[in-house]
mmCIF file of C-alpha atoms in Angstrom:
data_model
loop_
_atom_site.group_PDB
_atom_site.id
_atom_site.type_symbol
_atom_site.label_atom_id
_atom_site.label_comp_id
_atom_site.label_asym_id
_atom_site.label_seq_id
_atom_site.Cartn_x
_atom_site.Cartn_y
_atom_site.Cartn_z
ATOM 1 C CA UNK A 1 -72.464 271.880 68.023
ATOM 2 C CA UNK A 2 -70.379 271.504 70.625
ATOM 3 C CA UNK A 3 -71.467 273.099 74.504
ATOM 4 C CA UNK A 4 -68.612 275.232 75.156
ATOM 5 C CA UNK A 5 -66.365 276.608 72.792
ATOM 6 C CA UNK A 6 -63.529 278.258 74.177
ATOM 7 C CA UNK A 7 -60.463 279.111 71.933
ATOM 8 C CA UNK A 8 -57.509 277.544 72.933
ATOM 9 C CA UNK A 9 -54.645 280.141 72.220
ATOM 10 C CA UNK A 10 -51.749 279.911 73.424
ATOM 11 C CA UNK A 11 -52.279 283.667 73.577
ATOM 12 C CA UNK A 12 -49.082 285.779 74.507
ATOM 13 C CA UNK A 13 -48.829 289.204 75.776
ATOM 14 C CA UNK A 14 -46.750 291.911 76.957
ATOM 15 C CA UNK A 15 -46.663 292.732 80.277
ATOM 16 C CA UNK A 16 -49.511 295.783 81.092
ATOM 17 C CA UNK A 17 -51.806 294.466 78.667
ATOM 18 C CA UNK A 18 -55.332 294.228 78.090
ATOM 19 C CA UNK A 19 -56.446 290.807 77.911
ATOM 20 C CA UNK A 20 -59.544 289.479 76.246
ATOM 21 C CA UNK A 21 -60.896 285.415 76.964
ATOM 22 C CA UNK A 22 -64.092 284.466 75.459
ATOM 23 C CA UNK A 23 -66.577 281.481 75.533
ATOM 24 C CA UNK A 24 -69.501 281.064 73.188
ATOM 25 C CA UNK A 25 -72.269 278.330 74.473
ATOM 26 C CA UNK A 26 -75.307 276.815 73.318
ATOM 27 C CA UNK A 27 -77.287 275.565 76.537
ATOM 28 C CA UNK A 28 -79.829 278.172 76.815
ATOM 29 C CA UNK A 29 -80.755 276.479 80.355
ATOM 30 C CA UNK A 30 -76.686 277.851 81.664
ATOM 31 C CA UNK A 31 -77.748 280.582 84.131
ATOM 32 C CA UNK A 32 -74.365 281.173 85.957
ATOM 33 C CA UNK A 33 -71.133 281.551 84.624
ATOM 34 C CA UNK A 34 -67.964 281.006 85.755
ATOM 35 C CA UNK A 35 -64.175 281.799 85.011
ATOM 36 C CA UNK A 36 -61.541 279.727 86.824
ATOM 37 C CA UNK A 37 -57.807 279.589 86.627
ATOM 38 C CA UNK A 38 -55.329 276.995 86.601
ATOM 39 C CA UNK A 39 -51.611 277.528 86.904
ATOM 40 C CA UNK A 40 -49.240 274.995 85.998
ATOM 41 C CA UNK A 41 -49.939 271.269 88.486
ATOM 42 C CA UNK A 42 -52.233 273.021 90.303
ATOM 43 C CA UNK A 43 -55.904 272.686 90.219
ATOM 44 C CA UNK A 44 -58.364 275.211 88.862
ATOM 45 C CA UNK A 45 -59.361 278.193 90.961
ATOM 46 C CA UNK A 46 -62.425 280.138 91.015
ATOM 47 C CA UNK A 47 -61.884 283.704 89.427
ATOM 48 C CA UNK A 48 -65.448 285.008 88.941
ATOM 49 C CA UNK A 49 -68.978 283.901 89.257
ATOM 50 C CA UNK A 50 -71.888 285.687 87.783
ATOM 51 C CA UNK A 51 -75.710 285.116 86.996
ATOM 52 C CA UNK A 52 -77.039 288.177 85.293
ATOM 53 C CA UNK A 53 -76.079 289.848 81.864
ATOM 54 C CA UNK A 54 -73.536 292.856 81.951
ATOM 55 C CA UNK A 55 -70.627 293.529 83.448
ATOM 56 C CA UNK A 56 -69.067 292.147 87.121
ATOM 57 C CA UNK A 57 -65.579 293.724 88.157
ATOM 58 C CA UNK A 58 -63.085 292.261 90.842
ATOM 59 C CA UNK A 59 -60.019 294.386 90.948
ATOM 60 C CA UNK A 60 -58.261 294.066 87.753
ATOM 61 C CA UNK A 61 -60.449 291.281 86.167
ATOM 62 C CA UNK A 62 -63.882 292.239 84.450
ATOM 63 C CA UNK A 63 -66.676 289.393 83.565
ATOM 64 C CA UNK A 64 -69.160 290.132 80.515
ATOM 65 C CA UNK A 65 -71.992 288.248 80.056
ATOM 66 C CA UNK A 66 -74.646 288.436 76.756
ATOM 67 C CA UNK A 67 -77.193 286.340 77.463
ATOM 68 C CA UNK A 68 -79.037 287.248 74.257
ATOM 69 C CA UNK A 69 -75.787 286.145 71.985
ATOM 70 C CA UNK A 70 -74.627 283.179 74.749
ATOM 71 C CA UNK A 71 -71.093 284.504 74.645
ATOM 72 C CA UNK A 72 -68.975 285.152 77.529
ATOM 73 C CA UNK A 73 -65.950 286.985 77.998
ATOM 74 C CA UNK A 74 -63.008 287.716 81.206
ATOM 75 C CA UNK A 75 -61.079 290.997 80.463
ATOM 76 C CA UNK A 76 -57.723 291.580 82.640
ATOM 77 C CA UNK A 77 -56.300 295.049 82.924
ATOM 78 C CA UNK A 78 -52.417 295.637 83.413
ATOM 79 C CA UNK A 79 -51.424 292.308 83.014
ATOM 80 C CA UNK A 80 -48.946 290.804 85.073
ATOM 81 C CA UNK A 81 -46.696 287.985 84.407
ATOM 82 C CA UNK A 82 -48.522 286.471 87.205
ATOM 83 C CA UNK A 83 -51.654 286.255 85.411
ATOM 84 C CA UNK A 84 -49.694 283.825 83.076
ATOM 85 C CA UNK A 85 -52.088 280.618 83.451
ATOM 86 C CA UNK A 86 -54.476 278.290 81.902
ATOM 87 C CA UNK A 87 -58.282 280.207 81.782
ATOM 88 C CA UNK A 88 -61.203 277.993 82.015
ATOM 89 C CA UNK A 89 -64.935 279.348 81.575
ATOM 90 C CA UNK A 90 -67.565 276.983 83.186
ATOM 91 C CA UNK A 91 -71.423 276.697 83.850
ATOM 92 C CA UNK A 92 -73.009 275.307 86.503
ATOM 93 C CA UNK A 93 -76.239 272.897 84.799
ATOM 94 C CA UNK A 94 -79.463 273.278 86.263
ATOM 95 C CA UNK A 95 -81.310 270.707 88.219
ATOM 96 C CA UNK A 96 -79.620 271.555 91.661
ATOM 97 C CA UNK A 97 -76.896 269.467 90.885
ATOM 98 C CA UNK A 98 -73.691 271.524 90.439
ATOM 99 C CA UNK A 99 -71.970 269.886 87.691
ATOM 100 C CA UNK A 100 -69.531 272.304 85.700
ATOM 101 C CA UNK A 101 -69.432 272.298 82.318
ATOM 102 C CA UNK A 102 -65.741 273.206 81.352
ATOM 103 C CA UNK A 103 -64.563 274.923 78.183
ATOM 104 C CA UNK A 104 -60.952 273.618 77.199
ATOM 105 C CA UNK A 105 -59.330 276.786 78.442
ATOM 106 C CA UNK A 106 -56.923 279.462 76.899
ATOM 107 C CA UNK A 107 -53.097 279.281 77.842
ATOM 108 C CA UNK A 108 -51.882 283.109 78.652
ATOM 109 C CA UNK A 109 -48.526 283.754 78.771
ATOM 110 C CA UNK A 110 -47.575 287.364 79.778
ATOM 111 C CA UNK A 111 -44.184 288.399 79.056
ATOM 112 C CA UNK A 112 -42.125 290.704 81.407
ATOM 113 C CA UNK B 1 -57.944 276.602 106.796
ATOM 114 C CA UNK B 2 -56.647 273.347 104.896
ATOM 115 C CA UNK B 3 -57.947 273.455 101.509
ATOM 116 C CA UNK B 4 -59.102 270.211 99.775
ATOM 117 C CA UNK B 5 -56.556 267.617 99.554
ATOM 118 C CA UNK B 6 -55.822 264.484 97.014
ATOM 119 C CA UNK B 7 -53.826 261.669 97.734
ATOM 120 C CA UNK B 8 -51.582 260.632 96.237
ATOM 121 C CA UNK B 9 -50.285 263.457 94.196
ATOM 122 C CA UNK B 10 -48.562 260.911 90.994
ATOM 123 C CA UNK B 11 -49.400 257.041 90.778
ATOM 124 C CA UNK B 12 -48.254 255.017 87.841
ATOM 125 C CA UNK B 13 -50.206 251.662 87.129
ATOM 126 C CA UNK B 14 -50.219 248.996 84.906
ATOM 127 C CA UNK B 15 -53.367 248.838 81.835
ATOM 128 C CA UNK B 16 -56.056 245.736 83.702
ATOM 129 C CA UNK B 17 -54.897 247.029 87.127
ATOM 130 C CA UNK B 18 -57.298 249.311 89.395
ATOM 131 C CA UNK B 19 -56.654 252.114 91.346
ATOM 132 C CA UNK B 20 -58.128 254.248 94.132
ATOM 133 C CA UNK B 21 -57.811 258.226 94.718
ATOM 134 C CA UNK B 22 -58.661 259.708 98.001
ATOM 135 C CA UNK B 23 -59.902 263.270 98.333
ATOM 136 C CA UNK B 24 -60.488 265.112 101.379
ATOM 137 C CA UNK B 25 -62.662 268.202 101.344
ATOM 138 C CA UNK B 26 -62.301 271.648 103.317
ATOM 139 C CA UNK B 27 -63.601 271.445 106.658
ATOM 140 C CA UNK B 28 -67.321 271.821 106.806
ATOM 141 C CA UNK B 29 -67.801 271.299 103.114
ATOM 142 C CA UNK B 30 -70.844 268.265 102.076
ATOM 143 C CA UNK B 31 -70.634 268.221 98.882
ATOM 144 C CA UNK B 32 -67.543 266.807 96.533
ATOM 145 C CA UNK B 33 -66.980 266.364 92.910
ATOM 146 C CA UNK B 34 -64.315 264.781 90.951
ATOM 147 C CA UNK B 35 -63.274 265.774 86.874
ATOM 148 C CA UNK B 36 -61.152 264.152 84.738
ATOM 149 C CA UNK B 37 -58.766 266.335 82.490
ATOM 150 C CA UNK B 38 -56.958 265.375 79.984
ATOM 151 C CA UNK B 39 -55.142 267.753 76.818
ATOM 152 C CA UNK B 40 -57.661 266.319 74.279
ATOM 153 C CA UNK B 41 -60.661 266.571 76.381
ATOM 154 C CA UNK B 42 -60.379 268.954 79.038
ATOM 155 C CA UNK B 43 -62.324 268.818 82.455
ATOM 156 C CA UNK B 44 -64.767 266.376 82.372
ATOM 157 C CA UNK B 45 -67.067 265.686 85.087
ATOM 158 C CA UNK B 46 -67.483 262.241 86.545
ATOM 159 C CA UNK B 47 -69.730 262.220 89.643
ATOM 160 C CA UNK B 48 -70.974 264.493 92.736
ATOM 161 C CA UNK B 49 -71.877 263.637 96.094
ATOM 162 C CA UNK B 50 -73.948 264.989 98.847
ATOM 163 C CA UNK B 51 -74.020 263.810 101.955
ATOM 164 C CA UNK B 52 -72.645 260.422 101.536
ATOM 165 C CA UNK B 53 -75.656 260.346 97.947
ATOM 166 C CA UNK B 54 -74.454 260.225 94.631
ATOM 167 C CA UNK B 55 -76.240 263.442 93.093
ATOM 168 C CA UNK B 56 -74.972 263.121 89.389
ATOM 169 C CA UNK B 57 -72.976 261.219 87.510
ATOM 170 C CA UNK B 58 -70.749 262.461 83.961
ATOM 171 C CA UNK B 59 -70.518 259.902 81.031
ATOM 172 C CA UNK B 60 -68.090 257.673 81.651
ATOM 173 C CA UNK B 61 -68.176 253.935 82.186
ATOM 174 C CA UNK B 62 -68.889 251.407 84.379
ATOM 175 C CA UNK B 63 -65.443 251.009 85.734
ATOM 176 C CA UNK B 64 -64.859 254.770 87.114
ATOM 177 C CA UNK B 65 -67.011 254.965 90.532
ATOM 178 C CA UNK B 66 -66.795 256.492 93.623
ATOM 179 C CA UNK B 67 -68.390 257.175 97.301
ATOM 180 C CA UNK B 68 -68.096 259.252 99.735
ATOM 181 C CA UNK B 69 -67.956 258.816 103.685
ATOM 182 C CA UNK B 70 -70.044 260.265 106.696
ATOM 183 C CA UNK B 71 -66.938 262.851 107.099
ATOM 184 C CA UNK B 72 -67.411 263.795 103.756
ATOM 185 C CA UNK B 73 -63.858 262.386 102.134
ATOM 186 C CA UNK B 74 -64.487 260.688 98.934
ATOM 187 C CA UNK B 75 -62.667 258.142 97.184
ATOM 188 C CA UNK B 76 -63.291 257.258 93.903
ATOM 189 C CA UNK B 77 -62.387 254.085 92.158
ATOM 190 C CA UNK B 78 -61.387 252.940 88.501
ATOM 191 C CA UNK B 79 -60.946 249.400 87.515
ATOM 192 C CA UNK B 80 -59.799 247.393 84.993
ATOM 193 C CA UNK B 81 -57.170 250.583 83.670
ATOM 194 C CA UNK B 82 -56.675 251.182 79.857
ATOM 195 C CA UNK B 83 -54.233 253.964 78.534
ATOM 196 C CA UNK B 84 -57.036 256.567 78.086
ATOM 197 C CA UNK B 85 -57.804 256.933 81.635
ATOM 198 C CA UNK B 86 -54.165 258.657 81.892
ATOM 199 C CA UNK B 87 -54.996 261.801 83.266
ATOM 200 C CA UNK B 88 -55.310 264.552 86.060
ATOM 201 C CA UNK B 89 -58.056 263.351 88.555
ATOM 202 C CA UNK B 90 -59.314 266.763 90.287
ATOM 203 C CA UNK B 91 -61.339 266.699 93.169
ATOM 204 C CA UNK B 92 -63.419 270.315 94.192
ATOM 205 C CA UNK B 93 -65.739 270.795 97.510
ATOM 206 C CA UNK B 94 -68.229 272.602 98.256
ATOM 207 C CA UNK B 95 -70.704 273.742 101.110
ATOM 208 C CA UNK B 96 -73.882 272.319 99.046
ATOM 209 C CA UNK B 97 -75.819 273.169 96.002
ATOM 210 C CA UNK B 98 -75.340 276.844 95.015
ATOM 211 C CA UNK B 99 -71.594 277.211 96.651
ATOM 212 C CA UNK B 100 -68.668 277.545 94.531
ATOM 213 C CA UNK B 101 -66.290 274.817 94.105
ATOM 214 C CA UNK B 102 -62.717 274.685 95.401
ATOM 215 C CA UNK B 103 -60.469 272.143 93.739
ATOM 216 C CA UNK B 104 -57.731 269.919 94.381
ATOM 217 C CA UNK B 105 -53.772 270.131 93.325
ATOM 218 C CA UNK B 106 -55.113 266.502 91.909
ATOM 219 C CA UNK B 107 -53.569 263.122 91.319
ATOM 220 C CA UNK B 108 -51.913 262.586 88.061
ATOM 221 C CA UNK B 109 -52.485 259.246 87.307
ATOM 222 C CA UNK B 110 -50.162 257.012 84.154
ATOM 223 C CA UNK B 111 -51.161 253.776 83.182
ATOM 224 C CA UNK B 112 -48.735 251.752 80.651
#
């Protein structure tokens, strides 16, 4: 089983909608969670970062945690074609060291 | 505030040859990581370092290595090139242990 599972889309949207990205993981010892984005030949940028189950809002971007069924999820309201970019979810390991562990991210492409 | 930057942006080199990448972190930051990502594999991690200290190292060979310098730039180093180490070299720094990352544009590196 792998450590991350991400789903790899491409997913494609019309502008002003509700998107949904997900990560399932099996490392009970992942206590933070992470959601970065990467446009096009850039690097990845930090979106969110959360510890605790529930819900964490930033403006138009939402972060879910379950702890209980290790699945992860970023929603984005109102879309914008903007938001069209690569979506990575990541988790810090334990030890003190801060090694991400990367899921393979989901291409969104939202269309004007 | 300069953010972290990698040098040089695109380098093509020949399969036996070895190359060297040079990141340099945001101002103040310790601690620097470097990922490999590639379309089959994603963003792999490779090592972290603390205060000139390698904290952790990923799974790769041998040949990949790296340090890092009292000012905190890193370089990291891979020898003897095959055709699988094609790929986007991302640096990220950090204040320490517990700070989110902030990564790199990259260097895309070809070898043929």
């Amino acid at each position: 089983q792998k450590e991350v599972e991400q789903d790899p889309g491409p997913l494609s949207v019309p502008e002003g909608a509700i998107v949904s990205l997900n990560c399932t993981y099996s490392n009970s010892a992942f206590q933070y969670f992470m959601w970065y984005r990467q446009y096009s030949r850039k690097g990845p940028e930090l979106l969110m970062y959360t510890y605790s189950s529930g819900n964490k809002e930033d403006g138009r971007f939402t972060a879910q945690v379950d702890k209980s069924s290790k699945y992860i999820s970023l929603f984005i309201r109102d879309s914008q074609p903007s938001d069209s970019a690569t979506y990575l979810c990541a988790f810090p390991t334990q030890g003190g060291s801060e090694k991400l562990v990367f899921g393979k991210g989901t291409k969104l492409t939202v269309n004007p | 505030k300069a953010g972290v930057t990698q040098t040089p942006r695109y380098l093509i080199k020949t399969r036996g040859q070895q190359v060297t990448l040079s990141c340099s972190p945001i101002s103040g930051h310790r601690s620097v990581s470097w990922y490999q990502q590639t379309p089959g594999q994603g963003l792999q991690f490779l090592f972290e370092y603390f205060s000139e200290t390698q904290r952790n190292k990923g799974n790769f060979p041998g040949r990949f290595s790296g340090r890092q310098f009292s000012n905190s730039r890193s370089e990291m180093n891979v020898s003897t090139l095959e055709l699988g180490d094609s790929a986007l070299y991302l640096c990220a720094s950090s204040l320490g242990p517990g700070g989110g990352y902030t990564f790199g544009s990259g260097t895309r590196l070809t070898v043929v």
